Amino acid sequence: MKTNRPMLVILSFFFFITHLTSCSGNRENQSADPSGDPGYVIAIHGGAGTLSRENMDENTEREYLDKLAEALEAGEEILSKGGSSLDAVQAAIIVMEDSPLFNAGKGAVFTNQKRVELDASVMDGKTLNAGAIAGVTDIRNPILGAIAVMKNSPHVMLAGNGASEFAREQGLEIVDNSYFHTQRRLDAVTRQIEQDKQGTVGAVALDMDGNLAAGTSTGGMSNKKYGRIGDSPIIGAGTYASNKTCAVSATGHGEFFIRWVVAYDIAALMEYSNLTLEEASGLVINEKLVGAGATGGVIAVDRHGNVSMPFNTSGMYRGYVKSTGEKEIAIFRE
Ligand code: ASP
């Protein structure tokens, strides 16, 4: 029988293309809402590290779970009314900055000079606008400083006194450094208590308009040399958001997260290698960082509403809620 070669080539090419597009569609949409509408999602973290149930009493565990729930609720309230992912990220982070439980705002860790120096950043996935503050000692809510830099200045990052002066001009609340101090963190820096080093906070969200945003706020690492800046205020390292791919907020050993460009690497793996959110974040946290000897984790949400929260430590304070009602709040590896 005589075969029609040109026709065969055209047909195989057609099948190849349809197979390719259906595969990538399925991969991206893995756990999205079956209706095709991802709705809204917010995920938060309160730091990763050596956290174990044996070393945490029931009351403390309950306090953390309640505060994580309160932060999620603050963000969800905004998203459920059609508010922006950026506003939701801000609201969730403020709850955690105001709580002495976390290493951000009140209750942040001390430097080797027994003062508190704070870093924060934010990114808007729709516009790719971003803002950050670093090494500030007096802005009550550092995330508000980062948002003000993004919205009301031509810059992406302000540090130290310049950041404080800008925040004051913006009408943000300025406090004495002692406002941030807690006995627990003072003990941690004096006695080098490992478990009391954790608590960087972060939030990522997808709103009902399909816009992603991410924010991170921290006191950095306990006993850090004064002047040290970690990954949290660095766009691409501790925080990243693009509507093309995902929103990411990181926590962990900042010196590694900066060099491995963690948050952007996850987005880039999705964009250029067609990995799913789960695959990309898992590869970076559980393979690349583990290989490098770095500890930490991320929370991430993609444009379809998928959530991923990998960490390579024994625990990470974390949680998410979706408009579908799906919800999780956890501390340990369960
Ligand atoms: N990534 C933060 C820093 O290195 C610390 C942390 O997340 O625990 O400043």
CSV table of C-alpha atoms in Angstrom, one decimal, residues 65 169 315:
chain,number,residue,atom,x,y,z
A,65,LEU,CA,-1.8,28.0,66.1
A,169,GLU,CA,7.6,61.4,56.4
A,315,GLY,CA,9.1,22.3,61.4
